[in-house]
PDB file of C-alpha atoms in Angstrom:
ATOM      1  CA  MET A 368      -7.424  39.156 -31.639  1.00 47.00           C
ATOM      2  CA  THR A 369     -11.108  39.142 -32.387  1.00 48.00           C
ATOM      3  CA  ILE A 370     -13.748  38.598 -29.738  1.00 47.00           C
ATOM      4  CA  ILE A 371     -16.356  36.222 -31.075  1.00 47.00           C
ATOM      5  CA  HIS A 372     -18.512  35.897 -27.987  1.00 46.00           C
ATOM      6  CA  THR A 373     -18.541  37.710 -24.706  1.00 47.00           C
ATOM      7  CA  ARG A 374     -17.510  34.580 -22.779  1.00 47.00           C
ATOM      8  CA  TYR A 375     -15.163  32.933 -25.260  1.00 44.00           C
ATOM      9  CA  LYS A 376     -12.194  34.448 -26.975  1.00 46.00           C
ATOM     10  CA  SER A 377     -10.826  33.188 -30.232  1.00 47.00           C
ATOM     11  CA  LEU A 378      -7.263  33.908 -31.126  1.00 50.00           C
ATOM     12  CA  VAL A 379      -7.571  34.845 -34.775  1.00 52.00           C
ATOM     13  CA  PRO A 380      -4.503  36.583 -36.125  1.00 52.00           C
ATOM     14  CA  SER A 381      -5.013  39.752 -38.059  1.00 52.00           C
ATOM     15  CA  LYS A 382      -3.706  39.896 -41.637  1.00 55.00           C
ATOM     16  CA  GLY A 383       0.026  40.453 -41.897  1.00 54.00           C
ATOM     17  CA  HIS A 384       0.534  40.364 -38.130  1.00 55.00           C
ATOM     18  CA  CYS A 385       2.441  37.511 -36.506  1.00 56.00           C
ATOM     19  CA  ASP A 386       1.840  37.123 -32.796  1.00 59.00           C
ATOM     20  CA  LYS A 387       4.218  34.990 -30.697  1.00 61.00           C
ATOM     21  CA  ARG A 388       1.357  33.917 -28.489  1.00 65.00           C
ATOM     22  CA  LEU A 389      -0.275  32.152 -31.441  1.00 65.00           C
ATOM     23  CA  SER A 390       2.752  30.067 -32.394  1.00 66.00           C
ATOM     24  CA  PRO A 391       2.552  26.425 -31.385  1.00 69.00           C
ATOM     25  CA  LYS A 392       3.952  25.754 -27.935  1.00 68.00           C
ATOM     26  CA  PRO A 393       6.436  22.941 -27.341  1.00 66.00           C
ATOM     27  CA  LEU A 394       5.048  19.793 -25.804  1.00 68.00           C
ATOM     28  CA  LEU A 395       5.333  19.568 -22.058  1.00 67.00           C
ATOM     29  CA  ARG A 396       7.526  16.864 -20.615  1.00 68.00           C
ATOM     30  CA  VAL A 397       5.916  14.663 -18.022  1.00 64.00           C
ATOM     31  CA  TRP A 398       8.212  13.363 -15.305  1.00 58.00           C
ATOM     32  CA  PRO A 399       7.097  10.213 -13.468  1.00 61.00           C
ATOM     33  CA  ALA A 400       6.764  10.473  -9.713  1.00 56.00           C
ATOM     34  CA  ALA A 401       8.965   8.227  -7.626  1.00 60.00           C
ATOM     35  CA  GLU A 402       7.167   5.082  -6.629  1.00 56.00           C
ATOM     36  CA  SER A 403       6.788   4.394  -2.941  1.00 56.00           C
ATOM     37  CA  PRO A 404       8.315   1.138  -1.738  1.00 59.00           C
ATOM     38  CA  PHE A 405       4.924  -0.370  -0.929  1.00 60.00           C
ATOM     39  CA  ARG A 406       5.025  -3.913  -2.300  1.00 62.00           C
ATOM     40  CA  GLY A 407       1.409  -4.783  -1.701  1.00 64.00           C
ATOM     41  CA  TYR A 408       0.043  -6.943   1.056  1.00 62.00           C
ATOM     42  CA  GLU A 409       2.001 -10.164   1.268  1.00 63.00           C
ATOM     43  CA  ALA A 410       1.170 -13.243   3.293  1.00 66.00           C
ATOM     44  CA  LEU A 411       3.571 -13.854   6.158  1.00 62.00           C
ATOM     45  CA  PRO A 412       5.728 -17.000   5.944  1.00 61.00           C
ATOM     46  CA  THR A 413       4.721 -18.604   9.247  1.00 60.00           C
ATOM     47  CA  ASP A 414       5.771 -22.176   8.447  1.00 65.00           C
ATOM     48  CA  GLY A 415       9.327 -21.772   9.790  1.00 65.00           C
ATOM     49  CA  TYR A 416       8.464 -22.462  13.412  1.00 65.00           C
ATOM     50  CA  ALA A 417       7.070 -25.910  12.619  1.00 65.00           C
ATOM     51  CA  GLN A 418      10.106 -26.803  10.486  1.00 70.00           C
ATOM     52  CA  THR A 419      12.719 -26.062  13.158  1.00 73.00           C
ATOM     53  CA  SER A 420      13.787 -27.971  16.234  1.00 74.00           C
ATOM     54  CA  GLY A 421      13.481 -26.670  19.802  1.00 75.00           C
ATOM     55  CA  ASN A 422      17.072 -25.456  20.013  1.00 83.00           C
ATOM     56  CA  THR A 423      17.261 -23.586  16.659  1.00 85.00           C
ATOM     57  CA  ALA A 424      18.132 -19.947  17.294  1.00 88.00           C
ATOM     58  CA  ILE A 425      16.358 -16.910  15.856  1.00 89.00           C
ATOM     59  CA  VAL A 426      18.821 -14.573  14.115  1.00 92.00           C
ATOM     60  CA  ILE A 427      17.883 -10.868  13.942  1.00 91.00           C
ATOM     61  CA  ASP A 428      20.089  -8.413  12.064  1.00 90.00           C
ATOM     62  CA  ASN A 429      19.380  -4.775  12.916  1.00 84.00           C
ATOM     63  CA  GLY A 430      20.690  -2.838   9.941  1.00 78.00           C
ATOM     64  CA  ALA A 431      20.590   0.939   9.741  1.00 72.00           C
ATOM     65  CA  SER A 432      17.752   0.851   7.240  1.00 80.00           C
ATOM     66  CA  THR A 433      16.331  -2.687   7.201  1.00 85.00           C
ATOM     67  CA  LEU A 434      15.670  -5.444   9.684  1.00 89.00           C
ATOM     68  CA  ARG A 435      16.408  -8.999   8.552  1.00 91.00           C
ATOM     69  CA  ALA A 436      15.436 -12.058  10.531  1.00 91.00           C
ATOM     70  CA  GLY A 437      15.278 -15.798  10.127  1.00 89.00           C
ATOM     71  CA  TRP A 438      16.208 -19.106  11.648  1.00 88.00           C
ATOM     72  CA  ALA A 439      19.842 -20.131  12.188  1.00 87.00           C
ATOM     73  CA  SER A 440      19.311 -23.129   9.912  1.00 85.00           C
ATOM     74  CA  ASP A 441      18.179 -20.965   6.947  1.00 84.00           C
ATOM     75  CA  LYS A 442      20.578 -19.917   4.186  1.00 87.00           C
ATOM     76  CA  SER A 443      18.971 -16.504   3.767  1.00 88.00           C
ATOM     77  CA  PRO A 444      16.712 -14.350   5.975  1.00 89.00           C
ATOM     78  CA  ARG A 445      13.004 -15.189   5.879  1.00 87.00           C
ATOM     79  CA  VAL A 446      11.930 -11.660   6.777  1.00 88.00           C
ATOM     80  CA  ASN A 447      13.411  -8.463   5.332  1.00 89.00           C
ATOM     81  CA  PHE A 448      11.686  -5.083   5.775  1.00 89.00           C
ATOM     82  CA  PRO A 449      12.516  -1.435   6.571  1.00 88.00           C
ATOM     83  CA  ALA A 450      12.874  -0.563  10.245  1.00 87.00           C
ATOM     84  CA  THR A 451       9.857   1.745  10.223  1.00 88.00           C
ATOM     85  CA  VAL A 452       6.518   1.742  12.039  1.00 90.00           C
ATOM     86  CA  ALA A 453       3.497   3.947  11.365  1.00 90.00           C
ATOM     87  CA  ARG A 454       0.902   4.280  14.143  1.00 87.00           C
ATOM     88  CA  TYR A 455      -2.179   6.429  14.026  1.00 85.00           C
ATOM     89  CA  ARG A 456      -5.614   6.577  15.575  1.00 84.00           C
ATOM     90  CA  ASP A 457      -8.305   5.572  13.085  1.00 80.00           C
ATOM     91  CA  ARG A 458     -11.439   7.556  13.837  1.00 83.00           C
ATOM     92  CA  LYS A 459     -13.772   5.235  11.948  1.00 85.00           C
ATOM     93  CA  ILE A 460     -13.010   2.130  14.004  1.00 85.00           C
ATOM     94  CA  ASN A 461     -11.797   4.083  17.062  1.00 87.00           C
ATOM     95  CA  LYS A 462      -8.598   2.054  17.424  1.00 87.00           C
ATOM     96  CA  THR A 463      -4.883   2.647  17.107  1.00 86.00           C
ATOM     97  CA  VAL A 464      -3.582   1.011  13.944  1.00 84.00           C
ATOM     98  CA  SER A 465       0.061   0.014  13.404  1.00 86.00           C
ATOM     99  CA  TYR A 466       1.782  -0.675  10.099  1.00 87.00           C
ATOM    100  CA  VAL A 467       5.286  -2.130  10.036  1.00 89.00           C
ATOM    101  CA  GLY A 468       7.939  -2.208   7.314  1.00 87.00           C
ATOM    102  CA  TYR A 469       6.760  -1.861   3.721  1.00 86.00           C
ATOM    103  CA  ASN A 470       3.131  -1.716   4.875  1.00 84.00           C
ATOM    104  CA  ALA A 471       3.857   1.691   6.436  1.00 84.00           C
ATOM    105  CA  PHE A 472       4.053   3.095   2.892  1.00 83.00           C
ATOM    106  CA  ALA A 473       0.520   1.887   2.038  1.00 80.00           C
ATOM    107  CA  ASP A 474      -1.216   5.262   1.822  1.00 78.00           C
ATOM    108  CA  ALA A 475      -0.773   8.930   2.635  1.00 79.00           C
ATOM    109  CA  THR A 476      -2.176   8.612   6.154  1.00 77.00           C
ATOM    110  CA  THR A 477       0.382   6.017   7.178  1.00 79.00           C
ATOM    111  CA  ARG A 478       3.259   7.714   5.334  1.00 81.00           C
ATOM    112  CA  GLY A 479       2.721  10.830   7.410  1.00 82.00           C
ATOM    113  CA  GLN A 480       3.117   8.891  10.665  1.00 85.00           C
ATOM    114  CA  ILE A 481       6.268   6.857   9.867  1.00 86.00           C
ATOM    115  CA  ARG A 482       8.812   6.615  12.671  1.00 87.00           C
ATOM    116  CA  ASN A 483      12.274   5.091  12.388  1.00 86.00           C
ATOM    117  CA  ALA A 484      13.792   2.959  15.131  1.00 83.00           C
ATOM    118  CA  PHE A 485      17.323   4.288  14.708  1.00 80.00           C
ATOM    119  CA  GLU A 486      18.882   7.678  15.274  1.00 77.00           C
ATOM    120  CA  PRO A 487      19.448   9.585  12.020  1.00 78.00           C
ATOM    121  CA  GLY A 488      22.742   8.686  10.374  1.00 74.00           C
ATOM    122  CA  SER A 489      23.578   5.830  12.724  1.00 74.00           C
ATOM    123  CA  SER A 490      22.631   2.286  13.625  1.00 73.00           C
ATOM    124  CA  ILE A 491      21.968   3.152  17.267  1.00 77.00           C
ATOM    125  CA  ILE A 492      18.432   2.499  18.453  1.00 80.00           C
ATOM    126  CA  GLY A 493      16.833   5.766  19.481  1.00 80.00           C
ATOM    127  CA  ASN A 494      13.139   4.894  19.588  1.00 84.00           C
ATOM    128  CA  TRP A 495      12.507   1.784  21.672  1.00 85.00           C
ATOM    129  CA  ASP A 496       8.725   1.890  21.162  1.00 88.00           C
ATOM    130  CA  VAL A 497       9.271   1.479  17.424  1.00 88.00           C
ATOM    131  CA  MET A 498      11.838  -1.257  18.054  1.00 88.00           C
ATOM    132  CA  GLU A 499       9.312  -3.130  20.189  1.00 89.00           C
ATOM    133  CA  GLY A 500       6.805  -3.000  17.321  1.00 89.00           C
ATOM    134  CA  LEU A 501       9.454  -4.235  14.894  1.00 90.00           C
ATOM    135  CA  LEU A 502      10.374  -7.181  17.110  1.00 89.00           C
ATOM    136  CA  ASP A 503       6.719  -8.113  17.659  1.00 88.00           C
ATOM    137  CA  TYR A 504       6.152  -8.103  13.900  1.00 88.00           C
ATOM    138  CA  THR A 505       9.337 -10.144  13.384  1.00 88.00           C
ATOM    139  CA  PHE A 506       8.269 -12.845  15.843  1.00 86.00           C
ATOM    140  CA  VAL A 507       4.775 -13.054  14.331  1.00 83.00           C
ATOM    141  CA  SER A 508       6.335 -13.278  10.854  1.00 84.00           C
ATOM    142  CA  LEU A 509       8.508 -16.184  11.968  1.00 84.00           C
ATOM    143  CA  GLY A 510       5.488 -18.066  13.327  1.00 80.00           C
ATOM    144  CA  LEU A 511       5.970 -17.452  17.049  1.00 79.00           C
ATOM    145  CA  SER A 512       2.617 -16.796  18.644  1.00 69.00           C
ATOM    146  CA  GLY A 513       3.933 -15.679  22.023  1.00 64.00           C
ATOM    147  CA  GLN A 514       0.707 -16.634  23.762  1.00 68.00           C
ATOM    148  CA  ASP A 515       2.439 -16.910  27.114  1.00 70.00           C
ATOM    149  CA  GLY A 516       4.383 -13.669  26.542  1.00 67.00           C
ATOM    150  CA  GLY A 517       7.757 -15.273  25.840  1.00 74.00           C
ATOM    151  CA  VAL A 518       9.887 -16.866  23.173  1.00 77.00           C
ATOM    152  CA  GLU A 519      11.215 -20.302  24.030  1.00 79.00           C
ATOM    153  CA  ARG A 520      14.035 -20.102  21.482  1.00 82.00           C
ATOM    154  CA  PRO A 521      17.554 -18.681  21.720  1.00 87.00           C
ATOM    155  CA  ILE A 522      17.908 -15.272  20.061  1.00 89.00           C
ATOM    156  CA  VAL A 523      21.010 -13.934  18.298  1.00 91.00           C
ATOM    157  CA  MET A 524      20.733 -10.185  17.688  1.00 89.00           C
ATOM    158  CA  THR A 525      23.341  -7.980  16.037  1.00 86.00           C
ATOM    159  CA  GLU A 526      24.396  -4.531  17.146  1.00 79.00           C
ATOM    160  CA  PRO A 527      26.536  -1.860  15.473  1.00 73.00           C
ATOM    161  CA  VAL A 528      30.312  -1.936  15.683  1.00 72.00           C
ATOM    162  CA  ALA A 529      31.590   0.124  18.627  1.00 69.00           C
ATOM    163  CA  ASN A 530      28.093   0.505  20.065  1.00 70.00           C
ATOM    164  CA  LEU A 531      27.949   2.935  22.949  1.00 70.00           C
ATOM    165  CA  ALA A 532      27.078   1.709  26.429  1.00 73.00           C
ATOM    166  CA  TYR A 533      24.252   4.239  26.882  1.00 68.00           C
ATOM    167  CA  SER A 534      22.321   2.760  23.950  1.00 64.00           C
ATOM    168  CA  ARG A 535      22.407  -0.687  25.580  1.00 65.00           C
ATOM    169  CA  ASN A 536      21.201   0.610  28.942  1.00 65.00           C
ATOM    170  CA  SER A 537      18.362   2.781  27.628  1.00 57.00           C
ATOM    171  CA  GLY A 538      16.173  -0.107  26.428  1.00 54.00           C
TER     172      GLY A 538
END
């Protein structure tokens, strides 16, 4: 090796000497990072309330990983999102901000605050504050304003098979 300048080194092989450091290196493989499930901001389908009659029930399916909801007259659920809520205090606007479902994966700040409604490895609700946020978001997504604090429709909600009595009484 010959030093050309005091700050920069040039790797010039000497005559008749083969250095392993000077041989070409294999190309590095680049592995793509897993994409987060953020789907982008989508408009909520709020037209369902106007299309249903006064006695059409709201069906809510609490899965272990996703929450699906819709009207009893629909063939498929209108709303389908993960059962996660991210809440944090935004210092710029000095308010608590909540993101529900896929929106909780929007950026690193919200991803660090994600809370699941269910106990790990089960479909039993363990965090009722998160479940309240999920149900509020579900009703807004279905077009229910809840201005008077209630829902004037029948509600059909699923629960896990062989659900324990303590999980029903803790809410």
